[in-house]
Coordinates of C-alpha atoms and ligand atoms in Angstrom, one line a residue:
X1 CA 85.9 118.3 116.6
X2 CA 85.1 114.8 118.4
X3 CA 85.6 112.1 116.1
X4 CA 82.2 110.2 115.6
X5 CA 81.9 106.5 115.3
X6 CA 79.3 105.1 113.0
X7 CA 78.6 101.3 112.2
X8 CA 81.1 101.3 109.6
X9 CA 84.9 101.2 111.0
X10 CA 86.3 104.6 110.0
X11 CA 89.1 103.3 107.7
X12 CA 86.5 101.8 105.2
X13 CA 85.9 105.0 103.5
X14 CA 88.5 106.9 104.5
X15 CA 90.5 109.3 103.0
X16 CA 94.0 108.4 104.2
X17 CA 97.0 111.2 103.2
X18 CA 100.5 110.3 103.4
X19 CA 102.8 112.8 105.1
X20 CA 106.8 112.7 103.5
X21 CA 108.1 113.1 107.2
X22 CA 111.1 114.6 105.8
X23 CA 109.0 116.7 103.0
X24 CA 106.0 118.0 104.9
X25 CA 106.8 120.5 106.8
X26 CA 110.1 121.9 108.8
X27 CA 109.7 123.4 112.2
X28 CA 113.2 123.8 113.3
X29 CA 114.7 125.1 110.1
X30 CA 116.8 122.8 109.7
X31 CA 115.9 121.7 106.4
X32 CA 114.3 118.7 106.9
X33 CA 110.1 117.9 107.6
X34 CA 109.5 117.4 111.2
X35 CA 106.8 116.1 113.8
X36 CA 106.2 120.2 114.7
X37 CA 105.8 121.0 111.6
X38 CA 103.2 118.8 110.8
X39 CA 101.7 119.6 113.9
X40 CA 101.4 123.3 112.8
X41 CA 99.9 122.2 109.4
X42 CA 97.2 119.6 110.5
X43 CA 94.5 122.8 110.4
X44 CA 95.6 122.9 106.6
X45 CA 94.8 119.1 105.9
X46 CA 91.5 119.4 108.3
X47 CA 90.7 122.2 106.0
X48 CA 91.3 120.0 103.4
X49 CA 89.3 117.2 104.0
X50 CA 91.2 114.3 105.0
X51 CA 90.3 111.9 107.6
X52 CA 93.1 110.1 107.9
X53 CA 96.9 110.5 107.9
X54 CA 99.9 108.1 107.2
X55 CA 103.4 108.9 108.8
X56 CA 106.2 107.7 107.2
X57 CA 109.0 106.1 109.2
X58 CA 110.2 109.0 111.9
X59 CA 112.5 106.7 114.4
X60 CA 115.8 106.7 115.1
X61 CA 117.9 105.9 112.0
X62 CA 120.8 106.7 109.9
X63 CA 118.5 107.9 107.2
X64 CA 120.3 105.3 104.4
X65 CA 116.8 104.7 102.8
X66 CA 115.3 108.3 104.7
X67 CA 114.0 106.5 107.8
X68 CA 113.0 102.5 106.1
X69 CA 116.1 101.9 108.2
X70 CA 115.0 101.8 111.8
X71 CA 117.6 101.7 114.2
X72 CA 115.1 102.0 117.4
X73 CA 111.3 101.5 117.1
X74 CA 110.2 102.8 119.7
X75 CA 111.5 106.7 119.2
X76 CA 111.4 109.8 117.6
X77 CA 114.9 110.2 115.5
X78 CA 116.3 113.4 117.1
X79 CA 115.8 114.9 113.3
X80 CA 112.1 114.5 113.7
X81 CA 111.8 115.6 117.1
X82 CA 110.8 114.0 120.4
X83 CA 108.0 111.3 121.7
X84 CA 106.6 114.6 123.3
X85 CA 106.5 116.0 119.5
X86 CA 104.4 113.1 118.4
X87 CA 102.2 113.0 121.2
X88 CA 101.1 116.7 121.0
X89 CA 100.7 116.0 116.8
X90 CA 98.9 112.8 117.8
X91 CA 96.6 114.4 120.1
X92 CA 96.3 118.0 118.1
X93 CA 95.6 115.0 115.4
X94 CA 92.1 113.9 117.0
X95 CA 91.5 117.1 118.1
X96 CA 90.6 118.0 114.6
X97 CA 89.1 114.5 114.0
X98 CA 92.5 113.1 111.6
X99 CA 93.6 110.1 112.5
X100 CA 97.0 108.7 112.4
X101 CA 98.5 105.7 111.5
X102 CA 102.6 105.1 111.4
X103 CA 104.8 102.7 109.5
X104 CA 105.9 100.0 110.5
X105 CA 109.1 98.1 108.9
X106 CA 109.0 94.4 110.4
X107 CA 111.1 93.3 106.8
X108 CA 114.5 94.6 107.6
X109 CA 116.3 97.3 110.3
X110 CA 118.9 99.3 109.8
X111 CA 122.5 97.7 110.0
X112 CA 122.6 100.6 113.2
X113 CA 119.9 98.1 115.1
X114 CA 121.5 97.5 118.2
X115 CA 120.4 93.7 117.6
X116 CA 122.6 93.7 114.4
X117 CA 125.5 95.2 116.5
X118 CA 125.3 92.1 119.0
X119 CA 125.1 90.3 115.8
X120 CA 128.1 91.1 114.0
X121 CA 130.2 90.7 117.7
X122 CA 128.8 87.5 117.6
X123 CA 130.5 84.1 116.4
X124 CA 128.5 81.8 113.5
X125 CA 125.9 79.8 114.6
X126 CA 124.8 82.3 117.5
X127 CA 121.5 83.3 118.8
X128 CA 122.5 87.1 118.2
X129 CA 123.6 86.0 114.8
X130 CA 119.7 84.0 114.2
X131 CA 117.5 87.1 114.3
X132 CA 119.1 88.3 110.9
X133 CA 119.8 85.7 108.0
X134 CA 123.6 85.2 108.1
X135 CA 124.9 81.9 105.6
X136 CA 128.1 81.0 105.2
X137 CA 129.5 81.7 101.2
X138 CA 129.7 79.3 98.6
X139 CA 132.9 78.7 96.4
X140 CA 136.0 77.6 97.4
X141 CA 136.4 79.7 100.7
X142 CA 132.5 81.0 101.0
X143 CA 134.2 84.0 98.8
X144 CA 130.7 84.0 97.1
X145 CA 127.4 84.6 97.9
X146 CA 125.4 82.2 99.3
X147 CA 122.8 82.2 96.3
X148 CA 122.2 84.3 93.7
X149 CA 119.0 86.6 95.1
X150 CA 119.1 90.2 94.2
X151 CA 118.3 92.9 95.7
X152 CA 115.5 95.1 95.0
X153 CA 117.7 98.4 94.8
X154 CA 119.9 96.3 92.6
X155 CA 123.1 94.5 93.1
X156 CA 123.5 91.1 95.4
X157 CA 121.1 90.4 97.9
X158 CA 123.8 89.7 100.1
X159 CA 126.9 91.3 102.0
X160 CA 130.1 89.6 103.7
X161 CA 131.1 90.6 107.3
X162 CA 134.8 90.2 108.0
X163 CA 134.2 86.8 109.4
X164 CA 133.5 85.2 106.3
X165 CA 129.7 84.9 106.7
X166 CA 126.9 86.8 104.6
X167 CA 123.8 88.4 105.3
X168 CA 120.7 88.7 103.2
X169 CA 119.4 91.9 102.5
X170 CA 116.6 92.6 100.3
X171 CA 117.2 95.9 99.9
X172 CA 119.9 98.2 100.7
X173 CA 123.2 96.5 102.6
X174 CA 122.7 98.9 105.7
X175 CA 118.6 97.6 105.6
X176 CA 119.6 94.0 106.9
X177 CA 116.7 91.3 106.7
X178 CA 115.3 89.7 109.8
X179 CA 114.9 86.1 110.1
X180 CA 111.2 85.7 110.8
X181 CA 111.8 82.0 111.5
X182 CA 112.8 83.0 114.7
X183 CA 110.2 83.8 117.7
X184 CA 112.3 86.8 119.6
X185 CA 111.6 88.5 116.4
X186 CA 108.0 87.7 116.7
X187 CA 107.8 88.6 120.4
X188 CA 109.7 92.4 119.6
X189 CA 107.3 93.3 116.0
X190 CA 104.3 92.4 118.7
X191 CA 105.3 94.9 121.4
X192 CA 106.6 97.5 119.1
X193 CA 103.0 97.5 117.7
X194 CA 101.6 97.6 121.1
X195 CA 104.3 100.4 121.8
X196 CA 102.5 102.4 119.6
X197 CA 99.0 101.6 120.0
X198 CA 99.5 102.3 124.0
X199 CA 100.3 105.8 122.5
X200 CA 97.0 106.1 120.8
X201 CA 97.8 105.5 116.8
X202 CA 95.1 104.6 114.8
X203 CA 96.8 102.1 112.8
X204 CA 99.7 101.3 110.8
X205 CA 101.1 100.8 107.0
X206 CA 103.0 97.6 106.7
X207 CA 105.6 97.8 105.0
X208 CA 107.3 95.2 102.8
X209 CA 103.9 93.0 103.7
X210 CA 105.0 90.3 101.7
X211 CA 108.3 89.9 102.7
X212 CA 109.4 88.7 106.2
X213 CA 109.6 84.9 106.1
X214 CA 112.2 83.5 102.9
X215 CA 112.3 80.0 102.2
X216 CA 114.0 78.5 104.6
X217 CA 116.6 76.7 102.4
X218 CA 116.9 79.9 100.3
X219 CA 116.4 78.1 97.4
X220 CA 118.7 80.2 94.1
X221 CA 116.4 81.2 91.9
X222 CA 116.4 80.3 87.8
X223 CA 116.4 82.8 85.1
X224 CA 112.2 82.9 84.3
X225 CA 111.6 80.6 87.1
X226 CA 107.8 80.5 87.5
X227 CA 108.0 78.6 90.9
X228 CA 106.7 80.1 93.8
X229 CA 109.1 83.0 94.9
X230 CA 111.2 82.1 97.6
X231 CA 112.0 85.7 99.0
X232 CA 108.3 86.6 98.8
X233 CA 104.9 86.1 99.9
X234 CA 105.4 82.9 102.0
X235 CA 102.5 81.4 103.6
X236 CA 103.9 81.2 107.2
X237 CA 103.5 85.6 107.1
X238 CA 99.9 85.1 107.3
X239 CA 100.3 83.6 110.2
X240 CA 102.3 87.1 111.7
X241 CA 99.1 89.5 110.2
X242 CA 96.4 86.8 112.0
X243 CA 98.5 87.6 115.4
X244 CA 98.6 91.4 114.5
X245 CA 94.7 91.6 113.8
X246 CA 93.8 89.7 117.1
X247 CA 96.6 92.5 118.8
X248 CA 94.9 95.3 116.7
X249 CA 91.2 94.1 117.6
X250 CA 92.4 93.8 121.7
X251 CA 92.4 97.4 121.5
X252 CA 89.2 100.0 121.4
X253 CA 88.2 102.5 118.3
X254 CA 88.5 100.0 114.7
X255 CA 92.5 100.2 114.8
X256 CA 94.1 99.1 111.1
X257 CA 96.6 98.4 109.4
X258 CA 97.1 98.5 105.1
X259 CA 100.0 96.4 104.0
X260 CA 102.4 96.9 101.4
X261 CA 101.7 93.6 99.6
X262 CA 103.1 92.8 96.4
X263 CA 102.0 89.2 95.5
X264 CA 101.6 87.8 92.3
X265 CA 98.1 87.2 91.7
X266 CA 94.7 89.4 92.5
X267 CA 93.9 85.8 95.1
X268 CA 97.7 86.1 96.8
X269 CA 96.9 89.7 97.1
X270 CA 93.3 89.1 98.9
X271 CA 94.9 86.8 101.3
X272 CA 96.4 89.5 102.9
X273 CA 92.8 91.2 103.7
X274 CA 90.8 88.0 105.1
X275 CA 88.5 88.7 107.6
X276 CA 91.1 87.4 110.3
X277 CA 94.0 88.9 108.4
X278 CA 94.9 92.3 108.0
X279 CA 92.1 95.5 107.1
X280 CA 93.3 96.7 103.9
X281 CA 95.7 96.0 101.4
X282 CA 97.6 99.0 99.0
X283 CA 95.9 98.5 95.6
X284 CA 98.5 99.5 93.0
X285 CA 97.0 98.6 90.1
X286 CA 95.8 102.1 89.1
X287 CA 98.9 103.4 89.8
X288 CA 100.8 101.1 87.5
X289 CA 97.7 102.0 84.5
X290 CA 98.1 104.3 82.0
X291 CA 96.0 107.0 81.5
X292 CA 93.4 104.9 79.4
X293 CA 89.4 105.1 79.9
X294 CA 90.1 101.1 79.2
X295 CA 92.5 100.8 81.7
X296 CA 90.7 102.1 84.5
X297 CA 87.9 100.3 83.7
X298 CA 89.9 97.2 84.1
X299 CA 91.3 98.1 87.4
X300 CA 88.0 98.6 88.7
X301 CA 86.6 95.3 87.2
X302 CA 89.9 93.6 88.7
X303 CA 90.0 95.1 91.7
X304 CA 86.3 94.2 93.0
X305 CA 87.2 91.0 91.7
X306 CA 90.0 90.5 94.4
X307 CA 88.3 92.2 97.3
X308 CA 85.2 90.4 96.7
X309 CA 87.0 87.0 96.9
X310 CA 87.7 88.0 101.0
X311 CA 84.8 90.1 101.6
X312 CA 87.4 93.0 101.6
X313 CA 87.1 96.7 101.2
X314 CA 88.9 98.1 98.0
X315 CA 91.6 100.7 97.9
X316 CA 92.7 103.6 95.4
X317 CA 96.5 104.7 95.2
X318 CA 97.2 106.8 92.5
X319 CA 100.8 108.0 93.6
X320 CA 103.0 107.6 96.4
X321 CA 106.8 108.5 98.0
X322 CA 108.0 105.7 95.6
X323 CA 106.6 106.2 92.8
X324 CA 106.8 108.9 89.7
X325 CA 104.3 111.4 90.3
X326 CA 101.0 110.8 88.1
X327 CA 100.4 114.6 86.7
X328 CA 104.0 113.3 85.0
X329 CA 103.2 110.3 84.2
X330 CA 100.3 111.0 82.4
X331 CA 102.1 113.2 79.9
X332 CA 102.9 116.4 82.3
X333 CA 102.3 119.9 81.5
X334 CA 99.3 121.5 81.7
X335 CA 97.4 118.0 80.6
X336 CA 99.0 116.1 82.9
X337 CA 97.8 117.4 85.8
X338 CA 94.4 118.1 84.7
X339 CA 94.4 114.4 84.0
X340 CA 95.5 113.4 87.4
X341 CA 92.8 115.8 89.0
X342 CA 89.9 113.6 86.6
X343 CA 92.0 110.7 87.6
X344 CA 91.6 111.6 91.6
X345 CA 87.6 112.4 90.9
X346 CA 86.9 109.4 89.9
X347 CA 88.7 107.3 92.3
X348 CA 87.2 109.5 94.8
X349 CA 83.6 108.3 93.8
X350 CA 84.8 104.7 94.5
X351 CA 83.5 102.8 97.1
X352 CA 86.7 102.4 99.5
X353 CA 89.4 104.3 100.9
X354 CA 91.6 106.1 99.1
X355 CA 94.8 107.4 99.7
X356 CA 96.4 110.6 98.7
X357 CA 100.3 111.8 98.5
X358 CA 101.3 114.8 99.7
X359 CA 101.6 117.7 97.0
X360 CA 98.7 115.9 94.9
X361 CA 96.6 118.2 96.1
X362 CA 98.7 120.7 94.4
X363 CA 99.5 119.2 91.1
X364 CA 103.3 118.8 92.2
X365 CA 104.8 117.2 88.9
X366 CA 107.8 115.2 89.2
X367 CA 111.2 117.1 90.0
X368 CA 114.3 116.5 87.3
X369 CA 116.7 116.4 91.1
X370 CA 120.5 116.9 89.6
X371 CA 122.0 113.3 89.7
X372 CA 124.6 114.6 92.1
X373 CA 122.0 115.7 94.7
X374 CA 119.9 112.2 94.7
X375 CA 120.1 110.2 98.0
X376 CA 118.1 107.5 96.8
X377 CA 119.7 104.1 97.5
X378 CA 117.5 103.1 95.1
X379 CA 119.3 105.2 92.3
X380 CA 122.8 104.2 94.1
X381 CA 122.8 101.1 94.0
X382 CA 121.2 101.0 90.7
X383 CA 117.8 100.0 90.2
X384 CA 116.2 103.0 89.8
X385 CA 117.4 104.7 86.6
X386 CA 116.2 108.3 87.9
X387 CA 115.9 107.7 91.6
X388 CA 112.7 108.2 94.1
X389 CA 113.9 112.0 94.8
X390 CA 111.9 113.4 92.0
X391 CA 108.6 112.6 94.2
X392 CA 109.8 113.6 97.3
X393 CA 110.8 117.3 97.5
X394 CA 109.1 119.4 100.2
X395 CA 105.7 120.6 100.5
X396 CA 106.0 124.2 98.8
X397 CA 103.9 126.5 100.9
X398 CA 104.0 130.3 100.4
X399 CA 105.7 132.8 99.2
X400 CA 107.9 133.5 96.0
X401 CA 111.4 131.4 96.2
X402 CA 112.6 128.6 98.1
X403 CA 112.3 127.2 100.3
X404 CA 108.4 128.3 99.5
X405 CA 108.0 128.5 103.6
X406 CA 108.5 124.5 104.1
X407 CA 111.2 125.9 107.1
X408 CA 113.8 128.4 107.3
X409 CA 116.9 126.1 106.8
X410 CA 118.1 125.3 103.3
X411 CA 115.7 122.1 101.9
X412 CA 117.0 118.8 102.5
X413 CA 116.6 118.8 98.3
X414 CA 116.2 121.9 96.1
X415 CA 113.1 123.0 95.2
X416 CA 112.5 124.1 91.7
X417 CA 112.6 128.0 91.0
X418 CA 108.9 128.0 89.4
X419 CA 106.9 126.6 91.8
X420 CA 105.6 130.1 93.1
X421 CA 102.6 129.7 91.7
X422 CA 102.2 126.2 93.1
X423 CA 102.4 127.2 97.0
X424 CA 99.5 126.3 99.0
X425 CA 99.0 130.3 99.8
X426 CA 98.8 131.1 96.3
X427 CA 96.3 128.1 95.6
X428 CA 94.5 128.7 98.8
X429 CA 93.9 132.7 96.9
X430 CA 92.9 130.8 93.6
X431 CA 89.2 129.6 93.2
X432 CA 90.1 127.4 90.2
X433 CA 93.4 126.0 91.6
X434 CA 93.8 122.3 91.5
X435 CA 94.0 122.5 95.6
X436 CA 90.5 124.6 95.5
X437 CA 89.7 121.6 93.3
X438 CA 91.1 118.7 95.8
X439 CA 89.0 120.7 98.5
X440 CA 85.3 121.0 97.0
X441 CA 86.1 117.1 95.5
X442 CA 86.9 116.1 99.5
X443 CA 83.9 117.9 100.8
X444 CA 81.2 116.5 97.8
X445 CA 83.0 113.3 98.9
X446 CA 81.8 113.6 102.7
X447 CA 78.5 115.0 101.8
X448 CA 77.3 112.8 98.6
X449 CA 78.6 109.3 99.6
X450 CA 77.7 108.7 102.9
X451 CA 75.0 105.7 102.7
X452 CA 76.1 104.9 99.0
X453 CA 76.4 101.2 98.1
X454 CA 79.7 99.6 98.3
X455 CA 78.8 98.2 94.8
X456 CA 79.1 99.9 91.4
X457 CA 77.7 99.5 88.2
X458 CA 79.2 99.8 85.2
X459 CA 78.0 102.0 82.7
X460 CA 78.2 102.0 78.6
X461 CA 79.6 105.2 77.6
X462 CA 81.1 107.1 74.5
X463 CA 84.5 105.7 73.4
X464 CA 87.7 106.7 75.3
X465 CA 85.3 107.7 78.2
X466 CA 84.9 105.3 81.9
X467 CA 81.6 105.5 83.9
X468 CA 79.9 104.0 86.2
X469 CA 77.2 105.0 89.0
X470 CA 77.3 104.2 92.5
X471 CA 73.4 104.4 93.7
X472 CA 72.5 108.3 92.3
X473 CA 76.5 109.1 91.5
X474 CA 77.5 109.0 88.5
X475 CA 80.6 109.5 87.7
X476 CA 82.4 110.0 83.9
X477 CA 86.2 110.5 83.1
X478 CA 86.9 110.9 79.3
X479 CA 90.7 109.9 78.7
X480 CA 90.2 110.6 74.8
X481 CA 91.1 112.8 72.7
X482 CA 87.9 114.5 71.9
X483 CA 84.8 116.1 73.3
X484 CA 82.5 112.8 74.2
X485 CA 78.7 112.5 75.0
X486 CA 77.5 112.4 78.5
X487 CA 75.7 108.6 79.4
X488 CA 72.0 109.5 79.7
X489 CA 71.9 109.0 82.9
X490 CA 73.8 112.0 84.3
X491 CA 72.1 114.3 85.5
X492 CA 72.7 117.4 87.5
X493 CA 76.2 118.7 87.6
X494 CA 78.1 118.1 91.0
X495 CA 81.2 119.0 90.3
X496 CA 83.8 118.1 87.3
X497 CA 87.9 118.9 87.3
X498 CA 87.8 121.0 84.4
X499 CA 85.6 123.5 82.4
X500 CA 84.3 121.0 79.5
X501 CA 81.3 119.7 81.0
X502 CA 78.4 121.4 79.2
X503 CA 75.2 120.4 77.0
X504 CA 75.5 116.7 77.5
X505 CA 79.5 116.1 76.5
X506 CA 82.3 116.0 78.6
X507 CA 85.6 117.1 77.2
X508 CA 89.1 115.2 76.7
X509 CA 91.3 114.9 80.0
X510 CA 88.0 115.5 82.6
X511 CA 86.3 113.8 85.3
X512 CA 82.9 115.0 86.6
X513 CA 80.0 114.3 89.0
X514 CA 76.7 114.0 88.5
X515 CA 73.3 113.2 90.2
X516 CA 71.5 109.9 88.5
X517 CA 68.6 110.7 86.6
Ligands
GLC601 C1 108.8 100.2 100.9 C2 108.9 101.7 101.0 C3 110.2 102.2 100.3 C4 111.4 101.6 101.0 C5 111.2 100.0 101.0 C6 112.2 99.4 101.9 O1 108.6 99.8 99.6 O2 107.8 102.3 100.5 O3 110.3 103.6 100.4 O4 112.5 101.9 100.3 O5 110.0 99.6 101.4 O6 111.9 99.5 103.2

């Protein structure tokens, strides 16, 4: 299949799904995802619908924080496979009209950076030491920190090398920050991007958007201090994504890039997506809601309300590798997941791009991983009470026990004995399964939205139910907790996510379809 341009760039509407490297799919058996395995399943996500796919980090690294640690970025980590491997994914990739786009971690590298090497041989006060934010300590002999940031996987912000001297580190110790104050850094982000472009990506996630540049006098920070923050969301990194759009628009075929931008405010957050900034932002806001018909209401309202300060084009996230899954965290069970499927219709009628994680298509709920088998840094170093592992154990595919053919080799985490019934065979088999479900919704998606307005209006409907149309889509989810009346205005049936759609009233924990009267 040739992919088609239209007048629209393609990531506007886009479905974008995020590929686990490590969880997708192993094709060495040794346990862990790799670039030939996902190779080998791209027919499955064509099938499926997607028209977009996200890579996370697949470089060299040591793997402290499963690849956000990048130690080269311009190669394949020998556990993922080869820059042969992603070229032959890449170009099976377009083959079947996906496009890619690959992370990109400008905030930090991994302490295994060769540049942090040179850094640590290197005396105070060098140029080797400037491309990373070393300070001395404060107290009496620089024994403490040189201000009291934290990190975001918990502890201090900040480690001591045997000279005396700290360095900051937002996240984990071995993820050290760069100093974005300094040019070479600059000069290496823009030809790693063009490393990859050269290659033929389609785009890139960005992560840690809002980080990069810290306040230059790393100013401590008070307990409820409502200043600006100094470790985030500076204005000199608009600066880096102004430079990054003119790179991304000096090559052919709309190339992207979404940031991971946490900023404080629905206007910090549309400053990342100004015509001359960066294409789209990660909209969490739906993925922080709870499963409330008012809720989502409000994330809508809100979240036109930021795009339409830039002229922007929304996204939807419900889930992702960070994140508890949403079938869980709507109540699991049963209800859970038929919650998250109504949850996925709806943002699926949504003008936008939405993004999907791997295994929502499934109705993978969260996994309880034993404490002793988690390898989140997150969870290590204390932060996350449970850990990030729950959300990322692989892809179960067929057949009746683990490793549910994800690879040959013992998974890199253990899968959970029940999920038999979960594979991607046995769903495939299954007419009503939630992935037969994910499919039609994908499909309807291509074939009823093209040439829709970008606008929606909202629409009054029966307590503890959410609707809107978008031209002649209508579209209802009912989040209460019993059987609702339809809006008027729906017509003809397109599809819903469960069975309770039937003489004008929609049923508790449903989305559905339907064609404007
Ligand atoms: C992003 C990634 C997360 C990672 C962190 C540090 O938030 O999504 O997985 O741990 O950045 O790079």
């Amino acid at each position: 299949m040739q992919i088609t341009t239209s007048a629209a760039p393609w990531w506007q509407h886009s479905v974008c799904y995020e590929i686990y490297v490590r969880s997708f799919a192993d094709g060495n058996g040794d346990g862990v995802g790799d670039l030939v395995g996902i190779e080998q399943r791209l027919p499955y996500l064509a099938d499926l619908g997607v028209d977009s796919v996200w890579l996370t980090p697949f470089y060299p690294s040591p793997q402290h924080d499963h690849g956000y640690d990048v130690a080269d970025y311009r190669d394949v980590d020998p556990l993922f496979g080869t820059l042969a491997d992603f070229d032959a994914m890449l170009a099976t990739a377009h083959d079947l009209g996906i496009r890619v786009i690959v992370d990109v971690v400008p905030n930090h590298t991994s302490s295994e950076h060769p540049w942090f090497h040179e850094a640590l041989a290197a005396a105070p006060g060098s140029p080797a030491r400037d491309r990373y934010v070393f300070r001395d300590g404060t107290g009496r002999n620089g024994e403490r920190p040189p201000n009291n940031w934290v990190s975001v996987f918990g502890g201090p912000a900040w480690t001591r090398v045997p000279d005396g001297q700290w360095y900051l580190h937002l996240f984990d110790s071995q993820q050290p920050d760069l100093n974005w104050w300094n040019d070479e850094v600059h000069a290496e982000l823009d030809d790693v991007l063009r490393f990859w472009l050269d290659r033929g990506v389609d785009g890139f996630r960005v992560d840690v958007a809002h980080g990069l540049y810290k306040q230059p006098d790393l100013v401590p920070r008070k307990r409820g201090d409502r200043l600006p923050h100094p470790m985030w969301d500076q204005p000199e990194v608009h600066e880096v994504y102004r430079r990054w759009r003119k790179l991304l628009d000096s090559y052919d075929g709309d190339r992207m890039a979404v940031a991971e931008a946490c900023a404080g405010t629905p206007e910090a957050m549309a400053r990342y997506i100004r015509p001359d900034e960066l294409q789209q932002t990660f909209n969490f806001t739906w993925l922080e809601a709870p499963w409330s018909a008012a809720a989502f209401r409000k994330v809508v309202v809100d979240t036109f309300a930021s795009v339409g300060l830039v002229g922007g084009t929304p996204t939807w996230v419900l889930s992702n590798h960070d994140v508890v899954r949403e079938s869980t965290r709507y109540g699991g069970g049963p209800a859970g997941v038929a919650r998250a499927k109504a949850a996925a219709l709806t943002m699926l009628a949504l003008p936008g791009s939405s993004y999907l994680y791997q295994g929502e298509e499934l109705g993978l709920e969260q996994v309880d991983v034993p404490p002793h088998l988690r390898q989140d840094p997150a969870y290590h170093r204390g932060a996350e009470p449970e850990g990030r592992d729950g959300c990322r154990v692989p892809m179960p595919w067929s057949g009746d026990t683990a490793p549910y053919g994800f690879g040959t080799g013992e998974p890199w985490l253990p899968m959970p004995d029940d999920w038999a019934g979960l594979t991607v065979e046995a769903q495939q088999a299954d007419e009503h399964s939630t992935l037969q479900f994910f499919r039609r919704a994908l499909r309807l998606r291509r074939e009823v939205t093209v040439g829709l307005p970008d606008q929606v209006q909202l629409l009054d409907s029966a307590p503890g139910t959410f609707a809107f149309r978008r031209g002649d889509l209508v579209c209802v989810v009912s989040c209460g907790s019993r059987t609702a009346r339809l809006p008027d205005v729906a017509g003809e049936l397109l599809l819903a996510s469960g069975d309770g759609v039937a003489d004008g009233r929609i049923a508790p924990d449903t989305a559905a379809w339907f064609r404007a009267r």
